[in-house]
Short mmCIF file of C-alpha atoms in Angstrom, two decimals:
data_model
loop_
_atom_site.label_atom_id
_atom_site.label_comp_id
_atom_site.label_asym_id
_atom_site.label_seq_id
_atom_site.Cartn_x
_atom_site.Cartn_y
_atom_site.Cartn_z
CA UNK K 1 88.28 142.00 134.07
CA UNK K 2 90.47 142.93 137.02
CA UNK K 3 93.62 140.99 138.03
CA UNK K 4 93.09 137.86 140.07
CA UNK K 5 91.76 134.34 139.62
CA UNK K 6 88.19 134.01 138.38
CA UNK K 7 86.20 130.78 138.05
CA UNK K 8 83.80 130.82 135.07
CA UNK K 9 81.14 128.22 135.78
CA UNK K 10 78.71 128.91 132.91
CA UNK K 11 78.77 130.40 129.41
CA UNK K 12 79.83 134.06 129.45
CA UNK K 13 78.57 136.27 126.61
CA UNK K 14 79.78 139.88 126.39
CA UNK K 15 77.78 142.22 124.13
CA UNK K 16 80.51 144.80 123.65
CA UNK K 17 84.26 145.03 124.12
CA UNK K 18 86.20 143.13 126.76
CA UNK K 19 89.46 144.22 128.38
CA UNK K 20 91.45 141.75 130.50
CA UNK K 21 94.07 143.20 132.83
CA UNK K 22 97.59 141.78 133.35
CA UNK K 23 97.79 139.08 136.01
CA UNK K 24 94.28 137.75 135.34
CA UNK K 25 93.64 133.99 135.42
CA UNK K 26 90.32 132.88 133.92
CA UNK K 27 89.51 129.27 134.83
CA UNK K 28 86.59 127.74 132.93
CA UNK K 29 84.48 124.76 133.94
CA UNK K 30 84.03 122.02 131.33
CA UNK K 31 80.85 123.32 129.63
CA UNK K 32 81.62 127.02 129.92
CA UNK K 33 82.92 129.31 127.19
CA UNK K 34 83.45 132.97 126.36
CA UNK K 35 81.79 134.89 123.51
CA UNK K 36 82.74 138.51 122.86
CA UNK K 37 80.55 140.50 120.46
CA UNK K 38 83.09 143.26 119.95
CA UNK K 39 86.83 143.34 120.47
CA UNK K 40 89.08 141.59 122.97
CA UNK K 41 91.96 143.42 124.63
CA UNK K 42 94.01 140.81 126.51
CA UNK K 43 97.19 142.73 127.17
CA UNK K 44 99.46 141.01 129.64
CA UNK K 45 103.12 141.71 130.29
CA UNK K 46 106.22 139.53 130.36
CA UNK K 47 106.11 139.37 134.15
CA UNK K 48 102.34 139.41 134.53
CA UNK K 49 100.72 137.12 131.97
CA UNK K 50 97.05 136.48 131.34
CA UNK K 51 95.76 132.89 131.30
CA UNK K 52 92.62 131.30 129.87
CA UNK K 53 92.47 127.67 131.00
CA UNK K 54 90.26 124.79 132.17
CA UNK K 55 89.35 123.84 135.70
CA UNK K 56 89.73 120.15 134.86
CA UNK K 57 90.26 118.56 131.42
CA UNK K 58 88.96 121.08 128.87
CA UNK K 59 86.70 124.09 128.32
CA UNK K 60 84.76 125.05 125.19
CA UNK K 61 86.89 128.01 124.21
CA UNK K 62 86.66 131.58 122.95
CA UNK K 63 84.66 133.17 120.12
CA UNK K 64 85.21 136.82 119.15
CA UNK K 65 82.78 138.35 116.65
CA UNK K 66 84.72 141.46 115.84
CA UNK K 67 82.40 143.28 113.41
CA UNK K 68 85.55 144.84 111.94
CA UNK K 69 86.93 146.03 115.28
CA UNK K 70 90.53 145.60 116.47
CA UNK K 71 91.50 142.94 119.01
CA UNK K 72 94.93 142.96 120.66
CA UNK K 73 96.35 139.97 122.53
CA UNK K 74 99.82 139.84 124.04
CA UNK K 75 101.53 137.82 126.76
CA UNK K 76 98.45 135.58 127.00
CA UNK K 77 98.21 131.80 127.34
CA UNK K 78 95.25 129.77 126.07
CA UNK K 79 95.21 126.13 127.14
CA UNK K 80 93.04 123.02 127.26
CA UNK K 81 90.35 124.16 124.82
CA UNK K 82 87.96 121.77 123.07
CA UNK K 83 85.35 123.13 120.61
CA UNK K 84 82.55 125.62 121.06
CA UNK K 85 79.55 123.49 120.22
CA UNK K 86 76.37 124.79 121.81
CA UNK K 87 72.99 124.59 120.05
CA UNK K 88 73.22 126.11 116.57
CA UNK K 89 76.76 127.29 117.29
CA UNK K 90 79.13 124.62 115.99
CA UNK K 91 82.69 125.97 115.96
CA UNK K 92 85.77 123.79 115.50
CA UNK K 93 88.30 126.23 116.97
CA UNK K 94 89.40 126.41 120.57
CA UNK K 95 89.80 130.10 119.83
CA UNK K 96 87.88 131.63 116.91
CA UNK K 97 88.11 135.20 115.63
CA UNK K 98 85.59 136.33 113.01
CA UNK K 99 85.66 139.61 111.07
CA UNK K 100 88.40 141.09 113.23
CA UNK K 101 91.51 143.21 112.83
CA UNK K 102 93.63 140.96 114.97
CA UNK K 103 97.05 141.38 116.55
CA UNK K 104 98.50 138.54 118.67
CA UNK K 105 102.05 138.51 120.01
CA UNK K 106 104.13 136.74 122.66
CA UNK K 107 101.33 134.28 123.35
CA UNK K 108 100.74 130.51 123.39
CA UNK K 109 98.07 127.95 122.51
CA UNK K 110 98.61 124.73 124.43
CA UNK K 111 96.97 121.30 124.76
CA UNK K 112 94.09 122.03 122.37
CA UNK K 113 91.67 119.12 121.97
CA UNK K 114 89.48 120.48 119.15
CA UNK K 115 89.83 120.54 115.37
CA UNK K 116 91.84 123.79 115.49
CA UNK K 117 93.73 125.39 118.35
CA UNK K 118 93.11 128.78 116.69
CA UNK K 119 90.79 129.62 113.78
CA UNK K 120 90.95 133.06 112.14
CA UNK K 121 88.01 133.70 109.79
CA UNK K 122 87.42 136.59 107.37
CA UNK K 123 89.89 138.76 109.28
CA UNK K 124 93.03 140.83 108.91
CA UNK K 125 95.84 139.70 111.19
CA UNK K 126 99.36 140.32 112.43
CA UNK K 127 100.89 137.47 114.47
CA UNK K 128 104.32 137.43 116.08
CA UNK K 129 106.18 135.13 118.47
CA UNK K 130 103.42 132.56 119.06
CA UNK K 131 103.79 129.01 120.34
CA UNK K 132 101.45 126.13 119.48
CA UNK K 133 102.21 122.94 121.38
CA UNK K 134 100.36 119.65 121.83
CA UNK K 135 97.29 120.04 119.64
CA UNK K 136 94.98 117.10 118.92
CA UNK K 137 94.37 118.15 115.31
CA UNK K 138 95.33 121.37 113.44
CA UNK K 139 97.34 124.12 115.03
CA UNK K 140 96.24 127.26 113.17
CA UNK K 141 93.52 127.50 110.54
CA UNK K 142 93.26 130.63 108.37
CA UNK K 143 89.92 130.88 106.52
CA UNK K 144 89.57 133.69 103.96
CA UNK K 145 91.88 135.91 105.98
CA UNK K 146 94.94 138.01 105.14
CA UNK K 147 98.05 139.02 107.03
CA UNK K 148 101.49 138.02 108.25
CA UNK K 149 102.89 135.65 110.85
CA UNK K 150 106.49 135.79 112.07
CA UNK K 151 108.85 134.15 114.56
CA UNK K 152 106.45 131.41 115.64
CA UNK K 153 106.70 127.76 116.68
CA UNK K 154 104.51 124.70 116.12
CA UNK K 155 105.32 121.49 118.02
CA UNK K 156 103.55 118.15 118.51
CA UNK K 157 100.59 118.75 116.21
CA UNK K 158 98.19 115.91 115.42
CA UNK K 159 96.99 117.38 112.11
CA UNK K 160 98.33 120.26 109.99
CA UNK K 161 100.47 122.86 111.72
CA UNK K 162 99.13 125.67 109.46
CA UNK K 163 96.11 125.29 107.18
CA UNK K 164 95.24 128.16 104.81
CA UNK K 165 91.95 128.30 102.90
CA UNK K 166 91.21 131.15 100.51
CA UNK K 167 93.55 133.71 102.07
CA UNK K 168 96.67 135.78 101.50
CA UNK K 169 99.21 134.75 104.14
CA UNK K 170 102.89 135.65 104.60
CA UNK K 171 104.92 133.37 106.88
CA UNK K 172 108.51 134.01 107.95
CA UNK K 173 110.94 132.59 110.51
CA UNK K 174 108.70 129.67 111.43
CA UNK K 175 109.80 126.56 113.33
CA UNK K 176 107.51 123.60 112.56
CA UNK K 177 108.42 120.26 114.10
CA UNK K 178 106.82 116.92 115.00
CA UNK K 179 103.68 117.25 112.87
CA UNK K 180 101.59 114.21 111.93
CA UNK K 181 100.08 115.65 108.73
CA UNK K 182 101.26 118.70 106.76
CA UNK K 183 103.59 121.40 108.02
CA UNK K 184 101.90 124.03 105.82
CA UNK K 185 98.82 123.33 103.72
CA UNK K 186 97.38 125.82 101.22
CA UNK K 187 93.98 125.21 99.63
CA UNK K 188 90.89 126.82 98.09
CA UNK K 189 92.70 129.44 96.03
CA UNK K 190 95.09 130.66 98.72
CA UNK K 191 98.20 132.72 98.12
CA UNK K 192 100.95 131.88 100.61
CA UNK K 193 104.56 133.06 100.87
CA UNK K 194 107.04 131.27 103.16
CA UNK K 195 110.51 132.53 104.01
CA UNK K 196 113.43 131.62 106.27
CA UNK K 197 111.64 128.75 108.01
CA UNK K 198 112.52 125.29 109.31
CA UNK K 199 110.18 122.33 108.91
CA UNK K 200 111.08 118.86 110.21
CA UNK K 201 109.67 115.52 111.33
CA UNK K 202 106.37 115.92 109.48
CA UNK K 203 104.09 113.88 107.27
CA UNK K 204 104.29 116.31 104.34
CA UNK K 205 106.38 119.47 104.42
CA UNK K 206 104.42 121.91 102.24
CA UNK K 207 101.34 121.19 100.10
CA UNK K 208 99.64 123.42 97.55
CA UNK K 209 96.25 122.29 96.30
CA UNK K 210 93.02 123.48 94.69
CA UNK K 211 94.00 126.67 92.91
CA UNK K 212 96.51 127.85 95.51
CA UNK K 213 99.83 129.54 94.80
CA UNK K 214 102.73 129.04 97.22
CA UNK K 215 106.15 130.71 97.00
CA UNK K 216 108.94 129.43 99.28
CA UNK K 217 112.37 130.95 99.87
CA UNK K 218 115.31 129.92 102.10
CA UNK K 219 113.38 127.22 103.93
CA UNK K 220 114.59 123.79 105.07
CA UNK K 221 112.46 120.64 105.10
CA UNK K 222 113.72 117.46 106.76
CA UNK K 223 112.42 114.01 107.70
CA UNK K 224 109.10 113.98 105.85
CA UNK K 225 107.24 110.67 106.04
CA UNK K 226 105.61 111.12 102.61
CA UNK K 227 107.03 114.09 100.67
CA UNK K 228 108.72 117.39 101.32
CA UNK K 229 106.66 119.17 98.64
CA UNK K 230 103.33 118.35 97.00
CA UNK K 231 100.94 119.83 94.44
CA UNK K 232 97.62 118.17 93.73
CA UNK K 233 93.93 118.82 93.12
CA UNK K 234 91.34 117.64 95.58
CA UNK K 235 88.38 119.75 94.37
CA UNK K 236 88.06 119.79 90.60
CA UNK K 237 86.27 123.17 90.32
CA UNK K 238 89.44 125.06 91.35
CA UNK K 239 92.28 125.99 89.02
CA UNK K 240 95.45 123.93 89.15
CA UNK K 241 97.74 124.70 92.11
CA UNK K 242 101.28 126.07 91.95
CA UNK K 243 104.27 125.77 94.26
CA UNK K 244 107.64 127.45 93.67
CA UNK K 245 110.48 126.44 95.99
CA UNK K 246 113.93 128.05 96.04
CA UNK K 247 116.72 126.89 98.33
CA UNK K 248 120.42 127.27 97.60
CA UNK K 249 121.59 124.87 100.34
CA UNK K 250 122.19 122.02 97.91
CA UNK K 251 119.86 119.72 99.84
CA UNK K 252 117.76 117.21 97.92
CA UNK K 253 114.01 117.22 98.34
CA UNK K 254 111.29 114.64 97.82
CA UNK K 255 108.22 115.75 95.94
CA UNK K 256 104.98 114.69 94.30
CA UNK K 257 103.57 116.75 91.43
CA UNK K 258 100.22 115.53 90.21
CA UNK K 259 99.78 115.78 86.46
CA UNK K 260 98.63 119.24 85.25
CA UNK K 261 99.81 120.94 88.44
CA UNK K 262 102.89 123.19 88.75
CA UNK K 263 105.82 122.41 91.06
CA UNK K 264 109.15 124.14 90.48
CA UNK K 265 112.20 123.43 92.65
CA UNK K 266 115.21 125.73 92.17
CA UNK K 267 113.91 126.93 88.78
CA UNK K 268 113.27 123.41 87.43
CA UNK K 269 109.85 121.91 86.82
CA UNK K 270 109.91 118.52 88.54
CA UNK K 271 108.59 115.33 86.96
CA UNK K 272 104.90 114.65 87.40
CA UNK K 273 103.27 111.43 88.51
CA UNK K 274 99.88 109.77 88.79
CA UNK K 275 98.40 110.54 92.18
CA UNK K 276 95.20 108.96 93.45
CA UNK K 277 94.03 111.66 95.84
CA UNK K 278 91.37 109.48 97.45
CA UNK K 279 93.99 106.88 98.27
CA UNK K 280 96.36 109.62 99.40
CA UNK K 281 93.89 110.69 102.09
CA UNK K 282 93.56 107.13 103.31
CA UNK K 283 97.25 107.14 104.19
CA UNK K 284 97.91 107.13 107.94
CA UNK K 285 99.73 110.47 107.61
CA UNK K 286 96.95 112.42 105.87
CA UNK K 287 93.81 110.65 107.04
CA UNK K 288 91.55 112.53 109.43
#
């Protein structure tokens, strides 16, 4: 797609790879969306960004079926997405990447109205310097995907900032602030490492559940409405979750360790407690 402003008035399906040039503005009408059956190369520059946005309130978003191919996105802004629901296709992400080798840097996801601003599924990824701001529900959802995310910011999120299910995810130098639900949530047997990050003004700082293992180093958590750290089981067929948290700042942390789960803070196993998970999810912080 050549530079300029293009109005997309109906669903656009590309059977093959798509390259978007710097300085391109794609403006989508309310019921339009973009599907790419290949890879997406959206390579803007600092002075000539690429924008995917809505003509009015929202558009249905982007779906990339990578088939193992490599997509590269840089200096690109995605805004005002809803969800790609059309016939049998029922996606919850404003942007969804499936079976891709994905690199995203210096890009933003703004004003997302769907369940996830970005959903990465069964993919390998490298993410750097991303901004998520003003999302109705979750910011970023990793499903059965592996990779690293660095130097990124989540602000004003109506659900979880980062939700990991069944993946191997490394997070470093994250800023997570003003989150209604969890700053980072790991579930369904995920393995998550978190380092040198700042989490504040959230419902729950970090939660490990349902067979997940989370390791946290040099990370601050402040102003949690419920708890800074949690381990609990929501789905009984998974192993018990683990969370190991190390911070030499001397700060005190609030925590909830359900019985038979594993939560260690600065090399000490914290006291357990009875947690009614069904009641927990009725709380205004964690309810959907």
